[in-house]
Every structure is written in structure tokens, then in C-alpha cells.
Amino acid sequence: MANLPFEDENLVLEVVKTRVKPPRRYQVVLLNDDFTPMNFVIEVLSRFFGMDLASAESVMMLVHEKGKAACGIYSKEIAEMKVMQINKFSRDNQHPLQSQTEMV
Ligand code: TYC
């Protein structure tokens, strides 16, 4: 019995908090510009966020009128991947459309 930890008088027990915070979420935000055609933005919203035509049109108009809008909320890794894919897709098609992540 003398070898068991709870019998050891030299053992120091420490209360450890085991609660962990839920992981942070990041929104992907689309930014307005004066040059990207509206139809291309609608294509981006449908391709990268799975939006139907009506949702894509209304989010595109929101960005156009307000300057930016959130398109979806994800883990950090997924949000950063979407931003890279969107910005590359835009560059590859010679449009200046930009997206970015914002911590929620
Ligand atoms: N402002 C652009 C235009 O008038 C359209 C546009 C909308 C561009 C949303 C970017 O994220 C954007 N052609």
C-alpha cells in the first residue's frame, strides 16, 4: 500500500482546470471594388459558398452597396483556405475581387 500514489505523503496534488474554450470562428468577408463584374461575384458566391442564385445576388448587392459582407463562418483553417482560393480564382480571371477573414 505504501507505494500507491494516494498513500505517498510526498505527493502534491494540484487542481487543474480542464475546461477548454470552444475554438474561435472566422468569417470570410467579400470586399467591394469598382471593377469586378457583378456576374463574376455571383459565380464566386455560388462556387465557394454553395449559394443559390437568389442568395448570391442579394449578398453581392449587399457588398456592392455596403462595401463588404460576410459570406460564411468557418474554422480558421477553412476560412483561410477559402480566402486563398477566392483571391486566386479572381486573379486567374483578371479581376481585382478580394476576400479576407475576420475573427467573429
Ligand atoms: N462594385 C462592382 C460593380 O459595380 C460589383 C462588385 C460587387 C464587386 C461585390 C465586388 O465584392 C464585390 N461592378
mmCIF file of N, CA and C and ligand atoms in Angstrom:
data_model
loop_
_atom_site.group_PDB
_atom_site.id
_atom_site.type_symbol
_atom_site.label_atom_id
_atom_site.label_comp_id
_atom_site.label_asym_id
_atom_site.label_seq_id
_atom_site.Cartn_x
_atom_site.Cartn_y
_atom_site.Cartn_z
ATOM 1 N N MET A 1 0.828 -1.214 0.000
ATOM 2 C CA MET A 1 0.000 0.000 0.000
ATOM 3 C C MET A 1 0.859 1.259 0.000
ATOM 4 N N ALA A 2 2.028 1.175 0.655
ATOM 5 C CA ALA A 2 2.882 2.357 0.798
ATOM 6 C C ALA A 2 3.356 2.901 -0.539
ATOM 7 N N ASN A 3 3.305 2.066 -1.600
ATOM 8 C CA ASN A 3 3.768 2.521 -2.911
ATOM 9 C C ASN A 3 2.686 3.198 -3.739
ATOM 10 N N LEU A 4 1.447 3.079 -3.319
ATOM 11 C CA LEU A 4 0.375 3.686 -4.114
ATOM 12 C C LEU A 4 0.406 5.213 -3.982
ATOM 13 N N PRO A 5 0.118 5.901 -5.053
ATOM 14 C CA PRO A 5 0.234 7.375 -5.046
ATOM 15 C C PRO A 5 -0.578 8.026 -3.930
ATOM 16 N N PHE A 6 -1.782 7.583 -3.698
ATOM 17 C CA PHE A 6 -2.604 8.276 -2.698
ATOM 18 C C PHE A 6 -2.145 7.993 -1.264
ATOM 19 N N GLU A 7 -1.177 7.076 -1.136
ATOM 20 C CA GLU A 7 -0.619 6.805 0.190
ATOM 21 C C GLU A 7 0.704 7.547 0.379
ATOM 22 N N ASP A 8 1.188 8.165 -0.694
ATOM 23 C CA ASP A 8 2.512 8.794 -0.653
ATOM 24 C C ASP A 8 2.395 10.171 -0.018
ATOM 25 N N GLU A 9 3.017 10.362 1.105
ATOM 26 C CA GLU A 9 2.861 11.656 1.783
ATOM 27 C C GLU A 9 3.645 12.788 1.119
ATOM 28 N N ASN A 10 4.544 12.438 0.178
ATOM 29 C CA ASN A 10 5.278 13.480 -0.553
ATOM 30 C C ASN A 10 4.560 13.950 -1.810
ATOM 31 N N LEU A 11 3.462 13.266 -2.151
ATOM 32 C CA LEU A 11 2.745 13.592 -3.385
ATOM 33 C C LEU A 11 2.020 14.928 -3.249
ATOM 34 N N VAL A 12 2.200 15.780 -4.232
ATOM 35 C CA VAL A 12 1.484 17.066 -4.249
ATOM 36 C C VAL A 12 0.365 16.978 -5.268
ATOM 37 N N LEU A 13 -0.823 17.176 -4.826
ATOM 38 C CA LEU A 13 -1.962 17.155 -5.747
ATOM 39 C C LEU A 13 -2.321 18.581 -6.126
ATOM 40 N N GLU A 14 -2.553 18.777 -7.394
ATOM 41 C CA GLU A 14 -2.838 20.110 -7.909
ATOM 42 C C GLU A 14 -4.190 20.072 -8.614
ATOM 43 N N VAL A 15 -5.026 21.064 -8.351
ATOM 44 C CA VAL A 15 -6.298 21.126 -9.058
ATOM 45 C C VAL A 15 -6.046 21.763 -10.413
ATOM 46 N N VAL A 16 -6.383 21.038 -11.465
ATOM 47 C CA VAL A 16 -6.143 21.544 -12.820
ATOM 48 C C VAL A 16 -7.479 21.823 -13.490
ATOM 49 N N LYS A 17 -7.603 23.017 -14.037
ATOM 50 C CA LYS A 17 -8.832 23.348 -14.778
ATOM 51 C C LYS A 17 -8.807 22.630 -16.110
ATOM 52 N N THR A 18 -9.810 21.846 -16.392
ATOM 53 C CA THR A 18 -9.806 21.111 -17.656
ATOM 54 C C THR A 18 -10.736 21.731 -18.692
ATOM 55 N N ARG A 19 -11.446 22.780 -18.300
ATOM 56 C CA ARG A 19 -12.371 23.380 -19.269
ATOM 57 C C ARG A 19 -11.607 24.068 -20.395
ATOM 58 N N VAL A 20 -11.959 23.794 -21.620
ATOM 59 C CA VAL A 20 -11.312 24.473 -22.747
ATOM 60 C C VAL A 20 -12.335 25.355 -23.447
ATOM 61 N N LYS A 21 -11.840 26.467 -23.974
ATOM 62 C CA LYS A 21 -12.742 27.363 -24.703
ATOM 63 C C LYS A 21 -13.062 26.749 -26.065
ATOM 64 N N PRO A 22 -14.254 26.962 -26.582
ATOM 65 C CA PRO A 22 -14.543 26.479 -27.943
ATOM 66 C C PRO A 22 -13.642 27.210 -28.936
ATOM 67 N N PRO A 23 -13.236 26.551 -30.036
ATOM 68 C CA PRO A 23 -12.335 27.207 -30.985
ATOM 69 C C PRO A 23 -12.971 28.454 -31.592
ATOM 70 N N ARG A 24 -12.132 29.444 -31.850
ATOM 71 C CA ARG A 24 -12.625 30.674 -32.469
ATOM 72 C C ARG A 24 -13.167 30.391 -33.857
ATOM 73 N N ARG A 25 -14.122 31.199 -34.298
ATOM 74 C CA ARG A 25 -14.688 31.076 -35.636
ATOM 75 C C ARG A 25 -14.298 32.318 -36.433
ATOM 76 N N TYR A 26 -14.170 32.114 -37.722
ATOM 77 C CA TYR A 26 -13.739 33.216 -38.606
ATOM 78 C C TYR A 26 -14.730 33.363 -39.750
ATOM 79 N N GLN A 27 -15.123 34.609 -40.028
ATOM 80 C CA GLN A 27 -15.984 34.784 -41.185
ATOM 81 C C GLN A 27 -15.159 35.191 -42.402
ATOM 82 N N VAL A 28 -15.610 34.709 -43.543
ATOM 83 C CA VAL A 28 -14.999 35.122 -44.803
ATOM 84 C C VAL A 28 -15.802 36.318 -45.306
ATOM 85 N N VAL A 29 -15.104 37.420 -45.520
ATOM 86 C CA VAL A 29 -15.737 38.679 -45.911
ATOM 87 C C VAL A 29 -15.318 39.023 -47.340
ATOM 88 N N LEU A 30 -16.293 39.377 -48.143
ATOM 89 C CA LEU A 30 -16.022 39.802 -49.521
ATOM 90 C C LEU A 30 -15.985 41.330 -49.552
ATOM 91 N N LEU A 31 -15.004 41.892 -50.275
ATOM 92 C CA LEU A 31 -14.848 43.350 -50.326
ATOM 93 C C LEU A 31 -15.310 43.897 -51.675
ATOM 94 N N ASN A 32 -15.927 45.055 -51.644
ATOM 95 C CA ASN A 32 -16.356 45.691 -52.891
ATOM 96 C C ASN A 32 -15.160 46.303 -53.639
ATOM 97 N N ASP A 33 -15.287 46.407 -54.930
ATOM 98 C CA ASP A 33 -14.358 47.204 -55.740
ATOM 99 C C ASP A 33 -15.159 47.716 -56.927
ATOM 100 N N ASP A 34 -14.543 48.589 -57.710
ATOM 101 C CA ASP A 34 -15.289 49.236 -58.807
ATOM 102 C C ASP A 34 -15.229 48.469 -60.122
ATOM 103 N N PHE A 35 -14.473 47.377 -60.173
ATOM 104 C CA PHE A 35 -14.172 46.774 -61.473
ATOM 105 C C PHE A 35 -14.695 45.355 -61.684
ATOM 106 N N THR A 36 -14.763 44.570 -60.621
ATOM 107 C CA THR A 36 -15.207 43.169 -60.788
ATOM 108 C C THR A 36 -16.664 43.135 -61.248
ATOM 109 N N PRO A 37 -16.952 42.429 -62.343
ATOM 110 C CA PRO A 37 -18.338 42.365 -62.816
ATOM 111 C C PRO A 37 -19.240 41.655 -61.795
ATOM 112 N N MET A 38 -20.469 42.143 -61.684
ATOM 113 C CA MET A 38 -21.417 41.564 -60.721
ATOM 114 C C MET A 38 -21.603 40.064 -60.945
ATOM 115 N N ASN A 39 -21.665 39.660 -62.212
ATOM 116 C CA ASN A 39 -21.868 38.237 -62.506
ATOM 117 C C ASN A 39 -20.724 37.360 -62.007
ATOM 118 N N PHE A 40 -19.510 37.918 -62.016
ATOM 119 C CA PHE A 40 -18.363 37.151 -61.518
ATOM 120 C C PHE A 40 -18.475 36.963 -60.003
ATOM 121 N N VAL A 41 -18.920 37.998 -59.301
ATOM 122 C CA VAL A 41 -19.091 37.902 -57.838
ATOM 123 C C VAL A 41 -20.163 36.853 -57.515
ATOM 124 N N ILE A 42 -21.233 36.856 -58.299
ATOM 125 C CA ILE A 42 -22.297 35.858 -58.109
ATOM 126 C C ILE A 42 -21.743 34.448 -58.328
ATOM 127 N N GLU A 43 -20.895 34.295 -59.339
ATOM 128 C CA GLU A 43 -20.253 32.994 -59.610
ATOM 129 C C GLU A 43 -19.386 32.563 -58.418
ATOM 130 N N VAL A 44 -18.630 33.500 -57.842
ATOM 131 C CA VAL A 44 -17.779 33.206 -56.676
ATOM 132 C C VAL A 44 -18.632 32.749 -55.484
ATOM 133 N N LEU A 45 -19.730 33.449 -55.252
ATOM 134 C CA LEU A 45 -20.580 33.116 -54.101
ATOM 135 C C LEU A 45 -21.224 31.740 -54.265
ATOM 136 N N SER A 46 -21.566 31.409 -55.506
ATOM 137 C CA SER A 46 -22.171 30.101 -55.739
ATOM 138 C C SER A 46 -21.100 28.997 -55.674
ATOM 139 N N ARG A 47 -19.926 29.255 -56.254
ATOM 140 C CA ARG A 47 -18.870 28.248 -56.329
ATOM 141 C C ARG A 47 -18.233 27.962 -54.965
ATOM 142 N N PHE A 48 -17.939 29.026 -54.185
ATOM 143 C CA PHE A 48 -17.178 28.825 -52.944
ATOM 144 C C PHE A 48 -18.049 28.761 -51.689
ATOM 145 N N PHE A 49 -19.298 29.206 -51.796
ATOM 146 C CA PHE A 49 -20.154 29.182 -50.601
ATOM 147 C C PHE A 49 -21.443 28.395 -50.832
ATOM 148 N N GLY A 50 -21.570 27.798 -52.006
ATOM 149 C CA GLY A 50 -22.738 26.971 -52.290
ATOM 150 C C GLY A 50 -24.058 27.725 -52.288
ATOM 151 N N MET A 51 -23.999 29.030 -52.544
ATOM 152 C CA MET A 51 -25.246 29.813 -52.530
ATOM 153 C C MET A 51 -26.069 29.580 -53.793
ATOM 154 N N ASP A 52 -27.395 29.588 -53.620
ATOM 155 C CA ASP A 52 -28.251 29.556 -54.810
ATOM 156 C C ASP A 52 -28.252 30.959 -55.423
ATOM 157 N N LEU A 53 -28.839 31.054 -56.608
ATOM 158 C CA LEU A 53 -28.749 32.314 -57.356
ATOM 159 C C LEU A 53 -29.318 33.498 -56.576
ATOM 160 N N ALA A 54 -30.475 33.308 -55.940
ATOM 161 C CA ALA A 54 -31.124 34.412 -55.213
ATOM 162 C C ALA A 54 -30.252 34.887 -54.051
ATOM 163 N N SER A 55 -29.669 33.949 -53.279
ATOM 164 C CA SER A 55 -28.806 34.333 -52.149
ATOM 165 C C SER A 55 -27.553 35.021 -52.664
ATOM 166 N N ALA A 56 -26.960 34.457 -53.721
ATOM 167 C CA ALA A 56 -25.728 35.031 -54.270
ATOM 168 C C ALA A 56 -25.975 36.459 -54.764
ATOM 169 N N GLU A 57 -27.104 36.677 -55.445
ATOM 170 C CA GLU A 57 -27.426 38.034 -55.928
ATOM 171 C C GLU A 57 -27.600 38.999 -54.773
ATOM 172 N N SER A 58 -28.273 38.558 -53.706
ATOM 173 C CA SER A 58 -28.535 39.508 -52.620
ATOM 174 C C SER A 58 -27.262 39.804 -51.817
ATOM 175 N N VAL A 59 -26.379 38.782 -51.630
ATOM 176 C CA VAL A 59 -25.113 39.053 -50.923
ATOM 177 C C VAL A 59 -24.221 39.954 -51.777
ATOM 178 N N MET A 60 -24.188 39.701 -53.095
ATOM 179 C CA MET A 60 -23.385 40.543 -53.993
ATOM 180 C C MET A 60 -23.844 42.000 -53.903
ATOM 181 N N MET A 61 -25.174 42.223 -53.907
ATOM 182 C CA MET A 61 -25.699 43.590 -53.829
ATOM 183 C C MET A 61 -25.367 44.239 -52.485
ATOM 184 N N LEU A 62 -25.386 43.409 -51.421
ATOM 185 C CA LEU A 62 -25.026 43.916 -50.086
ATOM 186 C C LEU A 62 -23.582 44.423 -50.081
ATOM 187 N N VAL A 63 -22.666 43.619 -50.669
ATOM 188 C CA VAL A 63 -21.257 44.035 -50.745
ATOM 189 C C VAL A 63 -21.146 45.302 -51.594
ATOM 190 N N HIS A 64 -21.847 45.304 -52.727
ATOM 191 C CA HIS A 64 -21.797 46.442 -53.650
ATOM 192 C C HIS A 64 -22.251 47.725 -52.954
ATOM 193 N N GLU A 65 -23.296 47.633 -52.136
ATOM 194 C CA GLU A 65 -23.866 48.838 -51.508
ATOM 195 C C GLU A 65 -23.190 49.211 -50.190
ATOM 196 N N LYS A 66 -22.753 48.214 -49.423
ATOM 197 C CA LYS A 66 -22.214 48.493 -48.071
ATOM 198 C C LYS A 66 -20.691 48.457 -48.026
ATOM 199 N N GLY A 67 -20.051 47.923 -49.073
ATOM 200 C CA GLY A 67 -18.586 47.886 -49.079
ATOM 201 C C GLY A 67 -18.019 46.532 -48.734
ATOM 202 N N LYS A 68 -18.720 45.784 -47.873
ATOM 203 C CA LYS A 68 -18.291 44.407 -47.573
ATOM 204 C C LYS A 68 -19.427 43.652 -46.913
ATOM 205 N N ALA A 69 -19.329 42.322 -46.943
ATOM 206 C CA ALA A 69 -20.328 41.488 -46.265
ATOM 207 C C ALA A 69 -19.737 40.118 -45.975
ATOM 208 N N ALA A 70 -20.190 39.535 -44.872
ATOM 209 C CA ALA A 70 -19.761 38.182 -44.512
ATOM 210 C C ALA A 70 -20.502 37.172 -45.378
ATOM 211 N N CYS A 71 -19.772 36.153 -45.834
ATOM 212 C CA CYS A 71 -20.366 35.142 -46.721
ATOM 213 C C CYS A 71 -20.492 33.789 -46.044
ATOM 214 N N GLY A 72 -19.775 33.573 -44.941
ATOM 215 C CA GLY A 72 -19.850 32.296 -44.233
ATOM 216 C C GLY A 72 -18.930 32.324 -43.033
ATOM 217 N N ILE A 73 -19.180 31.427 -42.077
ATOM 218 C CA ILE A 73 -18.367 31.349 -40.852
ATOM 219 C C ILE A 73 -17.789 29.943 -40.741
ATOM 220 N N TYR A 74 -16.459 29.878 -40.473
ATOM 221 C CA TYR A 74 -15.740 28.601 -40.509
ATOM 222 C C TYR A 74 -14.666 28.569 -39.433
ATOM 223 N N SER A 75 -13.995 27.410 -39.321
ATOM 224 C CA SER A 75 -12.772 27.342 -38.516
ATOM 225 C C SER A 75 -11.717 28.214 -39.219
ATOM 226 N N LYS A 76 -10.656 28.555 -38.489
ATOM 227 C CA LYS A 76 -9.593 29.402 -39.037
ATOM 228 C C LYS A 76 -9.023 28.807 -40.332
ATOM 229 N N GLU A 77 -8.734 27.504 -40.305
ATOM 230 C CA GLU A 77 -8.092 26.861 -41.453
ATOM 231 C C GLU A 77 -8.991 26.896 -42.696
ATOM 232 N N ILE A 78 -10.263 26.575 -42.511
ATOM 233 C CA ILE A 78 -11.183 26.548 -43.658
ATOM 234 C C ILE A 78 -11.389 27.964 -44.192
ATOM 235 N N ALA A 79 -11.529 28.952 -43.279
ATOM 236 C CA ALA A 79 -11.734 30.338 -43.713
ATOM 237 C C ALA A 79 -10.519 30.819 -44.519
ATOM 238 N N GLU A 80 -9.306 30.507 -44.023
ATOM 239 C CA GLU A 80 -8.091 30.957 -44.725
ATOM 240 C C GLU A 80 -7.949 30.275 -46.081
ATOM 241 N N MET A 81 -8.365 28.997 -46.142
ATOM 242 C CA MET A 81 -8.302 28.284 -47.421
ATOM 243 C C MET A 81 -9.270 28.919 -48.435
ATOM 244 N N LYS A 82 -10.463 29.262 -47.979
ATOM 245 C CA LYS A 82 -11.437 29.859 -48.895
ATOM 246 C C LYS A 82 -10.933 31.202 -49.419
ATOM 247 N N VAL A 83 -10.336 32.009 -48.544
ATOM 248 C CA VAL A 83 -9.798 33.307 -48.967
ATOM 249 C C VAL A 83 -8.723 33.106 -50.038
ATOM 250 N N MET A 84 -7.829 32.131 -49.814
ATOM 251 C CA MET A 84 -6.775 31.886 -50.803
ATOM 252 C C MET A 84 -7.370 31.451 -52.138
ATOM 253 N N GLN A 85 -8.366 30.558 -52.075
ATOM 254 C CA GLN A 85 -8.983 30.056 -53.305
ATOM 255 C C GLN A 85 -9.723 31.166 -54.055
ATOM 256 N N ILE A 86 -10.463 31.986 -53.311
ATOM 257 C CA ILE A 86 -11.237 33.073 -53.939
ATOM 258 C C ILE A 86 -10.290 34.093 -54.583
ATOM 259 N N ASN A 87 -9.259 34.486 -53.829
ATOM 260 C CA ASN A 87 -8.361 35.514 -54.346
ATOM 261 C C ASN A 87 -7.576 34.999 -55.566
ATOM 262 N N LYS A 88 -7.232 33.718 -55.546
ATOM 263 C CA LYS A 88 -6.543 33.134 -56.703
ATOM 264 C C LYS A 88 -7.492 33.036 -57.907
ATOM 265 N N PHE A 89 -8.710 32.567 -57.655
ATOM 266 C CA PHE A 89 -9.705 32.448 -58.730
ATOM 267 C C PHE A 89 -9.937 33.822 -59.379
ATOM 268 N N SER A 90 -9.986 34.864 -58.556
ATOM 269 C CA SER A 90 -10.198 36.227 -59.074
ATOM 270 C C SER A 90 -8.991 36.690 -59.891
ATOM 271 N N ARG A 91 -7.808 36.485 -59.336
ATOM 272 C CA ARG A 91 -6.571 36.859 -60.051
ATOM 273 C C ARG A 91 -6.473 36.122 -61.381
ATOM 274 N N ASP A 92 -6.738 34.807 -61.336
ATOM 275 C CA ASP A 92 -6.646 33.989 -62.549
ATOM 276 C C ASP A 92 -7.618 34.470 -63.624
ATOM 277 N N ASN A 93 -8.692 35.117 -63.194
ATOM 278 C CA ASN A 93 -9.681 35.642 -64.152
ATOM 279 C C ASN A 93 -9.535 37.152 -64.372
ATOM 280 N N GLN A 94 -8.399 37.686 -63.948
ATOM 281 C CA GLN A 94 -8.055 39.108 -64.144
ATOM 282 C C GLN A 94 -9.057 40.064 -63.484
ATOM 283 N N HIS A 95 -9.577 39.672 -62.330
ATOM 284 C CA HIS A 95 -10.457 40.586 -61.585
ATOM 285 C C HIS A 95 -9.810 40.932 -60.245
ATOM 286 N N PRO A 96 -10.032 42.162 -59.757
ATOM 287 C CA PRO A 96 -9.388 42.576 -58.500
ATOM 288 C C PRO A 96 -10.148 42.163 -57.240
ATOM 289 N N LEU A 97 -11.204 41.376 -57.392
ATOM 290 C CA LEU A 97 -12.028 40.959 -56.241
ATOM 291 C C LEU A 97 -11.159 40.397 -55.112
ATOM 292 N N GLN A 98 -11.422 40.873 -53.905
ATOM 293 C CA GLN A 98 -10.652 40.438 -52.738
ATOM 294 C C GLN A 98 -11.581 39.951 -51.628
ATOM 295 N N SER A 99 -11.126 38.921 -50.901
ATOM 296 C CA SER A 99 -11.821 38.487 -49.691
ATOM 297 C C SER A 99 -10.817 38.459 -48.555
ATOM 298 N N GLN A 100 -11.323 38.433 -47.328
ATOM 299 C CA GLN A 100 -10.437 38.371 -46.161
ATOM 300 C C GLN A 100 -11.158 37.668 -45.029
ATOM 301 N N THR A 101 -10.382 37.214 -44.021
ATOM 302 C CA THR A 101 -11.022 36.609 -42.853
ATOM 303 C C THR A 101 -11.153 37.666 -41.757
ATOM 304 N N GLU A 102 -12.196 37.516 -40.958
ATOM 305 C CA GLU A 102 -12.357 38.361 -39.766
ATOM 306 C C GLU A 102 -12.777 37.469 -38.613
ATOM 307 N N MET A 103 -12.109 37.645 -37.478
ATOM 308 C CA MET A 103 -12.457 36.884 -36.280
ATOM 309 C C MET A 103 -13.884 37.245 -35.857
ATOM 310 N N VAL A 104 -14.676 36.228 -35.517
ATOM 311 C CA VAL A 104 -16.064 36.524 -35.097
ATOM 312 C C VAL A 104 -16.080 36.912 -33.628
HETATM 313 N N1 TYC B 1 -18.992 47.064 -57.463
HETATM 314 C C1 TYC B 1 -18.898 46.087 -58.531
HETATM 315 C C2 TYC B 1 -19.538 46.672 -59.792
HETATM 316 O O1 TYC B 1 -20.223 47.667 -59.728
HETATM 317 C C3 TYC B 1 -19.597 44.791 -58.179
HETATM 318 C C4 TYC B 1 -18.979 44.102 -57.022
HETATM 319 C C5 TYC B 1 -19.782 43.551 -56.029
HETATM 320 C C6 TYC B 1 -17.586 43.964 -56.931
HETATM 321 C C7 TYC B 1 -19.237 42.880 -54.957
HETATM 322 C C8 TYC B 1 -17.019 43.288 -55.847
HETATM 323 O O2 TYC B 1 -17.303 42.051 -53.821
HETATM 324 C C9 TYC B 1 -17.846 42.748 -54.872
HETATM 325 N N2 TYC B 1 -19.300 46.026 -60.929
#
